[in-house]
PDB file of C-alpha atoms and ligand atoms in Angstrom:
ATOM      1  CA  MET X 252      44.522 -61.064  85.981  1.00  0.00           C
ATOM      2  CA  LEU X 253      45.965 -58.760  88.626  1.00  0.00           C
ATOM      3  CA  GLY X 254      46.183 -55.148  87.487  1.00  0.00           C
ATOM      4  CA  VAL X 255      49.196 -53.357  88.990  1.00  0.00           C
ATOM      5  CA  VAL X 256      48.796 -50.089  90.913  1.00  0.00           C
ATOM      6  CA  ASN X 257      52.084 -49.068  92.497  1.00  0.00           C
ATOM      7  CA  VAL X 258      51.550 -46.221  94.960  1.00  0.00           C
ATOM      8  CA  THR X 259      55.263 -45.462  94.933  1.00  0.00           C
ATOM      9  CA  PRO X 260      57.576 -42.745  93.634  1.00  0.00           C
ATOM     10  CA  ASP X 261      60.182 -45.248  92.435  1.00  0.00           C
ATOM     11  CA  SER X 262      58.604 -48.364  90.875  1.00  0.00           C
ATOM     12  CA  PHE X 263      60.550 -49.363  87.798  1.00  0.00           C
ATOM     13  CA  SER X 264      57.851 -48.772  85.170  1.00  0.00           C
ATOM     14  CA  ASP X 265      54.999 -46.779  86.740  1.00  0.00           C
ATOM     15  CA  GLY X 266      56.828 -45.035  89.605  1.00  0.00           C
ATOM     16  CA  GLY X 267      55.234 -41.693  90.462  1.00  0.00           C
ATOM     17  CA  GLU X 268      52.133 -42.196  88.291  1.00  0.00           C
ATOM     18  CA  ASN X 269      49.829 -43.185  91.149  1.00  0.00           C
ATOM     19  CA  VAL X 270      51.204 -41.408  94.222  1.00  0.00           C
ATOM     20  CA  ASP X 271      48.070 -39.242  94.429  1.00  0.00           C
ATOM     21  CA  PRO X 272      45.471 -41.526  96.083  1.00  0.00           C
ATOM     22  CA  ALA X 273      42.660 -40.216  93.862  1.00  0.00           C
ATOM     23  CA  VAL X 274      44.698 -41.038  90.753  1.00  0.00           C
ATOM     24  CA  ALA X 275      45.560 -44.493  92.139  1.00  0.00           C
ATOM     25  CA  VAL X 276      41.887 -45.233  92.850  1.00  0.00           C
ATOM     26  CA  ALA X 277      40.921 -44.103  89.335  1.00  0.00           C
ATOM     27  CA  THR X 278      43.682 -46.279  87.831  1.00  0.00           C
ATOM     28  CA  GLY X 279      42.430 -49.246  89.857  1.00  0.00           C
ATOM     29  CA  ARG X 280      38.852 -48.742  88.647  1.00  0.00           C
ATOM     30  CA  ARG X 281      40.043 -48.456  85.052  1.00  0.00           C
ATOM     31  CA  LEU X 282      42.026 -51.695  85.327  1.00  0.00           C
ATOM     32  CA  LEU X 283      38.963 -53.479  86.738  1.00  0.00           C
ATOM     33  CA  ALA X 284      36.839 -52.118  83.868  1.00  0.00           C
ATOM     34  CA  GLU X 285      39.476 -53.458  81.447  1.00  0.00           C
ATOM     35  CA  GLY X 286      39.028 -56.941  82.891  1.00  0.00           C
ATOM     36  CA  ALA X 287      41.333 -57.274  85.896  1.00  0.00           C
ATOM     37  CA  ALA X 288      39.975 -59.662  88.529  1.00  0.00           C
ATOM     38  CA  LEU X 289      41.928 -57.849  91.264  1.00  0.00           C
ATOM     39  CA  VAL X 290      43.808 -54.586  91.624  1.00  0.00           C
ATOM     40  CA  ASP X 291      47.223 -55.330  93.170  1.00  0.00           C
ATOM     41  CA  ILE X 292      48.079 -52.329  95.362  1.00  0.00           C
ATOM     42  CA  GLY X 293      51.703 -51.890  96.415  1.00  0.00           C
ATOM     43  CA  GLY X 294      53.404 -49.223  98.527  1.00  0.00           C
ATOM     44  CA  GLU X 295      56.996 -50.461  98.326  1.00  0.00           C
ATOM     45  CA  SER X 296      59.019 -50.955  95.159  1.00  0.00           C
ATOM     46  CA  THR X 297      60.826 -54.283  94.875  1.00  0.00           C
ATOM     47  CA  ARG X 298      62.781 -53.326  91.758  1.00  0.00           C
ATOM     48  CA  PRO X 299      66.477 -54.287  91.765  1.00  0.00           C
ATOM     49  CA  GLY X 300      68.357 -51.905  94.031  1.00  0.00           C
ATOM     50  CA  ALA X 301      65.254 -50.601  95.820  1.00  0.00           C
ATOM     51  CA  ASP X 302      65.578 -49.619  99.477  1.00  0.00           C
ATOM     52  CA  ALA X 303      63.060 -50.874 102.030  1.00  0.00           C
ATOM     53  CA  VAL X 304      60.198 -48.556 103.043  1.00  0.00           C
ATOM     54  CA  SER X 305      59.146 -48.002 106.691  1.00  0.00           C
ATOM     55  CA  LEU X 306      55.801 -49.285 107.978  1.00  0.00           C
ATOM     56  CA  ASP X 307      54.502 -45.750 108.511  1.00  0.00           C
ATOM     57  CA  GLU X 308      55.413 -44.666 104.993  1.00  0.00           C
ATOM     58  CA  GLU X 309      53.924 -47.787 103.397  1.00  0.00           C
ATOM     59  CA  LEU X 310      50.672 -47.294 105.334  1.00  0.00           C
ATOM     60  CA  ARG X 311      50.580 -43.609 104.388  1.00  0.00           C
ATOM     61  CA  ARG X 312      50.804 -44.604 100.730  1.00  0.00           C
ATOM     62  CA  VAL X 313      48.377 -47.522 100.553  1.00  0.00           C
ATOM     63  CA  LEU X 314      45.648 -46.903 103.158  1.00  0.00           C
ATOM     64  CA  PRO X 315      43.843 -44.078 101.304  1.00  0.00           C
ATOM     65  CA  VAL X 316      43.874 -46.177  98.136  1.00  0.00           C
ATOM     66  CA  LEU X 317      42.553 -49.269  99.938  1.00  0.00           C
ATOM     67  CA  GLU X 318      39.833 -47.081 101.488  1.00  0.00           C
ATOM     68  CA  GLY X 319      38.933 -45.659  98.072  1.00  0.00           C
ATOM     69  CA  LEU X 320      38.692 -49.164  96.615  1.00  0.00           C
ATOM     70  CA  SER X 321      37.027 -50.844  99.611  1.00  0.00           C
ATOM     71  CA  ASP X 322      34.051 -51.827  97.415  1.00  0.00           C
ATOM     72  CA  ALA X 323      36.330 -53.370  94.771  1.00  0.00           C
ATOM     73  CA  PRO X 324      38.321 -56.619  94.532  1.00  0.00           C
ATOM     74  CA  VAL X 325      41.901 -55.882  95.584  1.00  0.00           C
ATOM     75  CA  SER X 326      45.100 -57.616  96.618  1.00  0.00           C
ATOM     76  CA  ILE X 327      47.832 -56.060  98.713  1.00  0.00           C
ATOM     77  CA  ASP X 328      51.445 -56.352  97.562  1.00  0.00           C
ATOM     78  CA  THR X 329      53.281 -56.246 100.892  1.00  0.00           C
ATOM     79  CA  THR X 330      55.727 -58.147 103.052  1.00  0.00           C
ATOM     80  CA  LYS X 331      54.506 -56.559 106.315  1.00  0.00           C
ATOM     81  CA  SER X 332      51.892 -58.180 108.574  1.00  0.00           C
ATOM     82  CA  GLU X 333      50.504 -54.852 109.794  1.00  0.00           C
ATOM     83  CA  VAL X 334      49.941 -53.575 106.255  1.00  0.00           C
ATOM     84  CA  ALA X 335      48.302 -56.905 105.365  1.00  0.00           C
ATOM     85  CA  ARG X 336      46.110 -56.873 108.500  1.00  0.00           C
ATOM     86  CA  LEU X 337      44.751 -53.395 107.772  1.00  0.00           C
ATOM     87  CA  ALA X 338      44.327 -54.163 104.049  1.00  0.00           C
ATOM     88  CA  LEU X 339      42.410 -57.365 104.793  1.00  0.00           C
ATOM     89  CA  GLY X 340      40.229 -55.398 107.221  1.00  0.00           C
ATOM     90  CA  LEU X 341      39.443 -53.008 104.346  1.00  0.00           C
ATOM     91  CA  GLY X 342      38.355 -55.901 102.134  1.00  0.00           C
ATOM     92  CA  ALA X 343      41.513 -57.143 100.377  1.00  0.00           C
ATOM     93  CA  ALA X 344      41.128 -60.752  99.295  1.00  0.00           C
ATOM     94  CA  LEU X 345      44.751 -61.750  98.666  1.00  0.00           C
ATOM     95  CA  VAL X 346      48.170 -60.938 100.124  1.00  0.00           C
ATOM     96  CA  ASN X 347      50.911 -60.875  97.492  1.00  0.00           C
ATOM     97  CA  ASP X 348      54.089 -61.503  99.486  1.00  0.00           C
ATOM     98  CA  VAL X 349      57.309 -61.440  97.450  1.00  0.00           C
ATOM     99  CA  THR X 350      59.154 -63.009 100.410  1.00  0.00           C
ATOM    100  CA  ALA X 351      56.835 -66.056 100.510  1.00  0.00           C
ATOM    101  CA  LEU X 352      56.274 -65.630 104.277  1.00  0.00           C
ATOM    102  CA  ARG X 353      60.006 -65.297 105.079  1.00  0.00           C
ATOM    103  CA  GLY X 354      59.966 -61.541 105.721  1.00  0.00           C
ATOM    104  CA  ASP X 355      57.600 -61.038 108.648  1.00  0.00           C
ATOM    105  CA  PRO X 356      56.970 -63.947 111.035  1.00  0.00           C
ATOM    106  CA  ALA X 357      53.490 -62.631 111.887  1.00  0.00           C
ATOM    107  CA  LEU X 358      52.239 -62.495 108.295  1.00  0.00           C
ATOM    108  CA  ALA X 359      51.131 -66.126 107.899  1.00  0.00           C
ATOM    109  CA  GLY X 360      48.950 -65.897 111.011  1.00  0.00           C
ATOM    110  CA  VAL X 361      47.318 -62.670 109.812  1.00  0.00           C
ATOM    111  CA  ILE X 362      46.439 -64.311 106.481  1.00  0.00           C
ATOM    112  CA  ALA X 363      45.207 -67.519 108.146  1.00  0.00           C
ATOM    113  CA  ASP X 364      43.046 -65.634 110.678  1.00  0.00           C
ATOM    114  CA  ALA X 365      41.420 -63.571 107.921  1.00  0.00           C
ATOM    115  CA  GLY X 366      40.727 -66.613 105.730  1.00  0.00           C
ATOM    116  CA  ALA X 367      42.508 -64.757 102.926  1.00  0.00           C
ATOM    117  CA  TYR X 368      44.381 -65.939  99.844  1.00  0.00           C
ATOM    118  CA  VAL X 369      48.159 -65.638  99.468  1.00  0.00           C
ATOM    119  CA  CYS X 370      50.649 -65.564  96.614  1.00  0.00           C
ATOM    120  CA  LEU X 371      54.021 -67.080  97.528  1.00  0.00           C
ATOM    121  CA  MET X 372      56.852 -65.870  95.272  1.00  0.00           C
ATOM    122  CA  HIS X 373      60.407 -67.105  94.815  1.00  0.00           C
ATOM    123  CA  MET X 374      63.204 -64.575  95.279  1.00  0.00           C
ATOM    124  CA  GLN X 375      66.937 -65.203  95.659  1.00  0.00           C
ATOM    125  CA  GLY X 376      68.424 -62.606  98.021  1.00  0.00           C
ATOM    126  CA  GLU X 377      66.652 -59.296  98.648  1.00  0.00           C
ATOM    127  CA  PRO X 378      65.736 -56.455  96.272  1.00  0.00           C
ATOM    128  CA  ARG X 379      68.683 -54.193  97.159  1.00  0.00           C
ATOM    129  CA  THR X 380      71.262 -56.745  96.034  1.00  0.00           C
ATOM    130  CA  MET X 381      69.404 -59.578  94.277  1.00  0.00           C
ATOM    131  CA  GLN X 382      70.641 -58.835  90.746  1.00  0.00           C
ATOM    132  CA  LEU X 383      74.351 -58.585  91.667  1.00  0.00           C
ATOM    133  CA  GLU X 384      75.272 -62.184  90.928  1.00  0.00           C
ATOM    134  CA  PRO X 385      72.356 -64.614  91.003  1.00  0.00           C
ATOM    135  CA  ARG X 386      73.559 -68.230  90.957  1.00  0.00           C
ATOM    136  CA  TYR X 387      71.767 -71.546  90.586  1.00  0.00           C
ATOM    137  CA  ASP X 388      72.880 -75.095  89.789  1.00  0.00           C
ATOM    138  CA  ASP X 389      69.395 -75.894  88.481  1.00  0.00           C
ATOM    139  CA  VAL X 390      67.126 -72.850  88.482  1.00  0.00           C
ATOM    140  CA  VAL X 391      63.867 -74.717  87.777  1.00  0.00           C
ATOM    141  CA  GLY X 392      64.569 -77.461  90.322  1.00  0.00           C
ATOM    142  CA  GLU X 393      65.583 -74.964  93.013  1.00  0.00           C
ATOM    143  CA  VAL X 394      62.497 -72.802  92.474  1.00  0.00           C
ATOM    144  CA  VAL X 395      60.230 -75.884  92.554  1.00  0.00           C
ATOM    145  CA  SER X 396      61.810 -77.085  95.841  1.00  0.00           C
ATOM    146  CA  PHE X 397      61.536 -73.617  97.368  1.00  0.00           C
ATOM    147  CA  LEU X 398      57.868 -73.209  96.426  1.00  0.00           C
ATOM    148  CA  GLU X 399      57.013 -76.707  97.698  1.00  0.00           C
ATOM    149  CA  GLU X 400      58.674 -75.868 101.020  1.00  0.00           C
ATOM    150  CA  ARG X 401      56.932 -72.500 101.352  1.00  0.00           C
ATOM    151  CA  LEU X 402      53.559 -74.039 100.455  1.00  0.00           C
ATOM    152  CA  ALA X 403      54.040 -76.594 103.254  1.00  0.00           C
ATOM    153  CA  ILE X 404      54.953 -73.784 105.684  1.00  0.00           C
ATOM    154  CA  ALA X 405      51.853 -71.784 104.719  1.00  0.00           C
ATOM    155  CA  VAL X 406      49.619 -74.825 105.224  1.00  0.00           C
ATOM    156  CA  ALA X 407      51.279 -75.607 108.571  1.00  0.00           C
ATOM    157  CA  ALA X 408      50.507 -72.020 109.631  1.00  0.00           C
ATOM    158  CA  GLY X 409      46.803 -72.565 108.972  1.00  0.00           C
ATOM    159  CA  ILE X 410      46.388 -71.213 105.434  1.00  0.00           C
ATOM    160  CA  PRO X 411      44.338 -73.738 103.445  1.00  0.00           C
ATOM    161  CA  GLU X 412      46.234 -75.134 100.446  1.00  0.00           C
ATOM    162  CA  GLU X 413      43.327 -74.022  98.219  1.00  0.00           C
ATOM    163  CA  HIS X 414      44.114 -70.420  99.221  1.00  0.00           C
ATOM    164  CA  VAL X 415      47.694 -70.467  97.927  1.00  0.00           C
ATOM    165  CA  CYS X 416      49.061 -69.593  94.498  1.00  0.00           C
ATOM    166  CA  LEU X 417      52.734 -69.824  93.552  1.00  0.00           C
ATOM    167  CA  ASP X 418      54.996 -67.513  91.549  1.00  0.00           C
ATOM    168  CA  PRO X 419      58.503 -68.232  90.156  1.00  0.00           C
ATOM    169  CA  GLY X 420      59.438 -64.568  90.713  1.00  0.00           C
ATOM    170  CA  ILE X 421      60.580 -63.440  87.284  1.00  0.00           C
ATOM    171  CA  GLY X 422      63.471 -60.982  87.726  1.00  0.00           C
ATOM    172  CA  PHE X 423      63.842 -61.536  91.461  1.00  0.00           C
ATOM    173  CA  GLY X 424      67.468 -62.666  91.767  1.00  0.00           C
ATOM    174  CA  LYS X 425      67.632 -64.091  88.224  1.00  0.00           C
ATOM    175  CA  THR X 426      69.554 -63.242  85.062  1.00  0.00           C
ATOM    176  CA  PRO X 427      67.618 -62.936  81.787  1.00  0.00           C
ATOM    177  CA  GLY X 428      68.826 -66.436  80.864  1.00  0.00           C
ATOM    178  CA  GLN X 429      67.634 -67.845  84.193  1.00  0.00           C
ATOM    179  CA  ASN X 430      64.239 -66.147  83.723  1.00  0.00           C
ATOM    180  CA  LEU X 431      63.876 -67.756  80.286  1.00  0.00           C
ATOM    181  CA  GLU X 432      64.895 -71.155  81.649  1.00  0.00           C
ATOM    182  CA  LEU X 433      62.277 -70.819  84.391  1.00  0.00           C
ATOM    183  CA  LEU X 434      59.559 -69.918  81.906  1.00  0.00           C
ATOM    184  CA  GLY X 435      60.590 -72.852  79.723  1.00  0.00           C
ATOM    185  CA  GLY X 436      60.237 -75.114  82.761  1.00  0.00           C
ATOM    186  CA  LEU X 437      56.981 -73.611  84.002  1.00  0.00           C
ATOM    187  CA  ALA X 438      55.165 -76.936  83.599  1.00  0.00           C
ATOM    188  CA  ARG X 439      57.291 -78.343  86.448  1.00  0.00           C
ATOM    189  CA  ILE X 440      56.198 -75.488  88.702  1.00  0.00           C
ATOM    190  CA  CYS X 441      52.554 -76.028  87.706  1.00  0.00           C
ATOM    191  CA  SER X 442      52.910 -79.712  88.581  1.00  0.00           C
ATOM    192  CA  ILE X 443      53.238 -78.740  92.276  1.00  0.00           C
ATOM    193  CA  GLY X 444      49.467 -78.550  91.990  1.00  0.00           C
ATOM    194  CA  ARG X 445      48.637 -74.941  92.835  1.00  0.00           C
ATOM    195  CA  PRO X 446      47.727 -72.152  90.374  1.00  0.00           C
ATOM    196  CA  VAL X 447      50.840 -70.397  89.065  1.00  0.00           C
ATOM    197  CA  LEU X 448      51.026 -66.603  88.781  1.00  0.00           C
ATOM    198  CA  VAL X 449      53.607 -64.875  86.608  1.00  0.00           C
ATOM    199  CA  GLY X 450      54.688 -61.258  86.719  1.00  0.00           C
ATOM    200  CA  LEU X 451      56.414 -60.552  83.419  1.00  0.00           C
ATOM    201  CA  SER X 452      54.906 -57.168  82.766  1.00  0.00           C
ATOM    202  CA  ARG X 453      57.486 -54.633  81.563  1.00  0.00           C
ATOM    203  CA  LYS X 454      60.365 -56.577  83.148  1.00  0.00           C
ATOM    204  CA  SER X 455      63.787 -55.668  81.781  1.00  0.00           C
ATOM    205  CA  THR X 456      64.431 -59.290  80.770  1.00  0.00           C
ATOM    206  CA  LEU X 457      62.016 -58.737  77.878  1.00  0.00           C
ATOM    207  CA  ALA X 458      64.088 -55.847  76.531  1.00  0.00           C
ATOM    208  CA  ARG X 459      67.324 -57.787  77.090  1.00  0.00           C
ATOM    209  CA  VAL X 460      65.937 -60.623  74.946  1.00  0.00           C
ATOM    210  CA  LEU X 461      65.296 -58.003  72.259  1.00  0.00           C
ATOM    211  CA  GLY X 462      68.942 -56.962  72.336  1.00  0.00           C
ATOM    212  CA  ASP X 463      69.139 -53.982  74.699  1.00  0.00           C
ATOM    213  CA  PRO X 464      71.645 -54.982  77.422  1.00  0.00           C
ATOM    214  CA  THR X 465      71.064 -51.906  79.606  1.00  0.00           C
ATOM    215  CA  ALA X 466      67.259 -51.535  79.414  1.00  0.00           C
ATOM    216  CA  ARG X 467      65.381 -51.209  82.700  1.00  0.00           C
ATOM    217  CA  VAL X 468      61.858 -51.591  81.271  1.00  0.00           C
ATOM    218  CA  GLY X 469      60.348 -53.959  78.696  1.00  0.00           C
ATOM    219  CA  SER X 470      57.546 -52.979  76.318  1.00  0.00           C
ATOM    220  CA  ASP X 471      53.863 -53.809  76.736  1.00  0.00           C
ATOM    221  CA  ALA X 472      53.920 -55.744  73.427  1.00  0.00           C
ATOM    222  CA  ALA X 473      56.755 -57.943  74.706  1.00  0.00           C
ATOM    223  CA  SER X 474      54.904 -58.366  78.036  1.00  0.00           C
ATOM    224  CA  VAL X 475      51.765 -59.614  76.295  1.00  0.00           C
ATOM    225  CA  GLY X 476      53.727 -62.070  74.128  1.00  0.00           C
ATOM    226  CA  ALA X 477      55.533 -63.439  77.165  1.00  0.00           C
ATOM    227  CA  ALA X 478      52.255 -63.793  79.108  1.00  0.00           C
ATOM    228  CA  VAL X 479      50.722 -65.827  76.269  1.00  0.00           C
ATOM    229  CA  ALA X 480      53.807 -68.070  76.184  1.00  0.00           C
ATOM    230  CA  ALA X 481      53.491 -68.553  79.966  1.00  0.00           C
ATOM    231  CA  PHE X 482      49.785 -69.358  79.564  1.00  0.00           C
ATOM    232  CA  ASP X 483      50.720 -72.034  76.994  1.00  0.00           C
ATOM    233  CA  ARG X 484      53.021 -73.554  79.609  1.00  0.00           C
ATOM    234  CA  GLY X 485      50.362 -73.654  82.321  1.00  0.00           C
ATOM    235  CA  ALA X 486      50.290 -70.269  84.080  1.00  0.00           C
ATOM    236  CA  THR X 487      46.735 -69.200  84.934  1.00  0.00           C
ATOM    237  CA  LEU X 488      47.294 -65.941  86.829  1.00  0.00           C
ATOM    238  CA  PHE X 489      49.013 -62.856  85.465  1.00  0.00           C
ATOM    239  CA  ARG X 490      50.167 -59.592  87.035  1.00  0.00           C
ATOM    240  CA  ALA X 491      50.172 -56.811  84.451  1.00  0.00           C
ATOM    241  CA  HIS X 492      50.170 -53.053  83.958  1.00  0.00           C
ATOM    242  CA  ASP X 493      48.464 -52.963  80.521  1.00  0.00           C
ATOM    243  CA  VAL X 494      45.456 -55.044  81.525  1.00  0.00           C
ATOM    244  CA  ALA X 495      43.341 -54.435  78.393  1.00  0.00           C
ATOM    245  CA  ALA X 496      45.977 -55.814  76.019  1.00  0.00           C
ATOM    246  CA  HIS X 497      46.676 -58.813  78.246  1.00  0.00           C
ATOM    247  CA  VAL X 498      42.982 -59.654  78.619  1.00  0.00           C
ATOM    248  CA  ASP X 499      42.422 -59.594  74.837  1.00  0.00           C
ATOM    249  CA  ALA X 500      45.509 -61.658  74.049  1.00  0.00           C
ATOM    250  CA  LEU X 501      44.904 -64.224  76.785  1.00  0.00           C
ATOM    251  CA  ALA X 502      41.207 -64.556  75.900  1.00  0.00           C
ATOM    252  CA  VAL X 503      42.184 -65.455  72.327  1.00  0.00           C
ATOM    253  CA  ALA X 504      44.901 -67.845  73.562  1.00  0.00           C
ATOM    254  CA  ALA X 505      42.338 -69.522  75.846  1.00  0.00           C
ATOM    255  CA  ALA X 506      39.811 -69.813  73.003  1.00  0.00           C
ATOM    256  CA  ILE X 507      42.454 -71.467  70.811  1.00  0.00           C
ATOM    257  CA  GLU X 508      43.290 -73.857  73.647  1.00  0.00           C
ATOM    258  CA  ARG X 509      39.589 -74.786  73.956  1.00  0.00           C
ATOM    259  CA  GLY X 510      39.574 -75.546  70.247  1.00  0.00           C
ATOM    260  CA  GLY X 511      37.445 -72.733  68.871  1.00  0.00           C
ATOM    261  CA  ALA X 512      36.044 -69.306  69.764  1.00  0.00           C
ATOM    262  CA  SER X 513      32.579 -69.328  71.350  1.00  0.00           C
ATOM    263  CA  SER X 514      30.835 -67.471  68.486  1.00  0.00           C
TER     264      SER X 514
HETATM  265  N1  HH2 V 874      56.830 -58.198  90.413  1.00  0.00           N
HETATM  266  C1  HH2 V 874      56.885 -56.970  90.966  1.00  0.00           C
HETATM  267  C2  HH2 V 874      56.196 -56.673  92.146  1.00  0.00           C
HETATM  268  N2  HH2 V 874      55.429 -57.609  92.741  1.00  0.00           N
HETATM  269  N3  HH2 V 874      54.546 -59.798  92.788  1.00  0.00           N
HETATM  270  C3  HH2 V 874      54.470 -61.024  92.272  1.00  0.00           C
HETATM  271  N4  HH2 V 874      53.711 -61.964  92.861  1.00  0.00           N
HETATM  272  N5  HH2 V 874      55.153 -61.368  91.130  1.00  0.00           N
HETATM  273  C4  HH2 V 874      55.946 -60.472  90.470  1.00  0.00           C
HETATM  274  O1  HH2 V 874      56.569 -60.836  89.445  1.00  0.00           O
HETATM  275  C5  HH2 V 874      56.054 -59.151  91.006  1.00  0.00           C
HETATM  276  C6  HH2 V 874      55.329 -58.848  92.191  1.00  0.00           C
HETATM  277  C7  HH2 V 874      57.729 -55.927  90.329  1.00  0.00           C
HETATM  278  O2  HH2 V 874      56.996 -55.172  89.423  1.00  0.00           O
HETATM  279  P1  HH2 V 874      56.344 -53.743  89.707  1.00  0.00           P
HETATM  280  O3  HH2 V 874      55.330 -53.833  90.802  1.00  0.00           O
HETATM  281  O4  HH2 V 874      55.837 -53.213  88.422  1.00  0.00           O
HETATM  282  O5  HH2 V 874      57.538 -52.814  90.149  1.00  0.00           O
HETATM  283  P2  HH2 V 874      58.102 -52.335  91.558  1.00  0.00           P
HETATM  284  O6  HH2 V 874      58.456 -53.536  92.372  1.00  0.00           O
HETATM  285  O7  HH2 V 874      59.301 -51.508  91.184  1.00  0.00           O
HETATM  286  O8  HH2 V 874      57.043 -51.532  92.254  1.00  0.00           O
END
């Protein structure tokens, strides 16, 4: 479980909550206490329509938080090699790159040199325009092919295959229907052979499914239900804001899968 800490003024569900570094550090520690394995720290929103953030601004946002959590397990949600390099130097274990190593040509080398882990995510287009008219002939097949190709590129750049997890990129250049199709076909993504991470938490698709065509944010209850459904289809890594609820629900789902609770 990755607990989300967005150090941004404009993230779609928690924008502005963690812009004070002390608050962000406290949020990160709370999410770890609730059961997160990593705190995923991000300094640039990737919500639909978001503008890119400069290197200086991203560093200004995330460095104090990484310093405050240097004794804790963290991942860095960035597309920039310099942000990743400094974060890894401060102890980050994983780079969560929503461009899957297509954004910054130096990023793969930084991750390989540090011996770090990476999450490679599928996105059609770029955040500013990705939701305008996403189109696929076969959304599951295209995402599988993309992730296979990016995994091969990561390995060719010196990142061990065992250090890579894959993410279908829910909401990144996909309509609600395409997101649901992808989740239905998650087993095909898992069959690539690497752990699959899903980020469903509070995504607007959840509210659209519930009948609100203009919603920008889904509820935590819907997020937890969707995470359990993704777990049933093979996902093993989850990126969530309400960590406590996800941990409880997924622990019960895992116990059911094992065929009985441990007590
Ligand atoms: N979703 C968001 C950001 N980073 N990383 C991965 N691997 N997978 C995701 O689905 C994913 C992600 C968007 O959510 P959030 O961080 O809450 O919002 P924002 O991008 O507006 O900061």
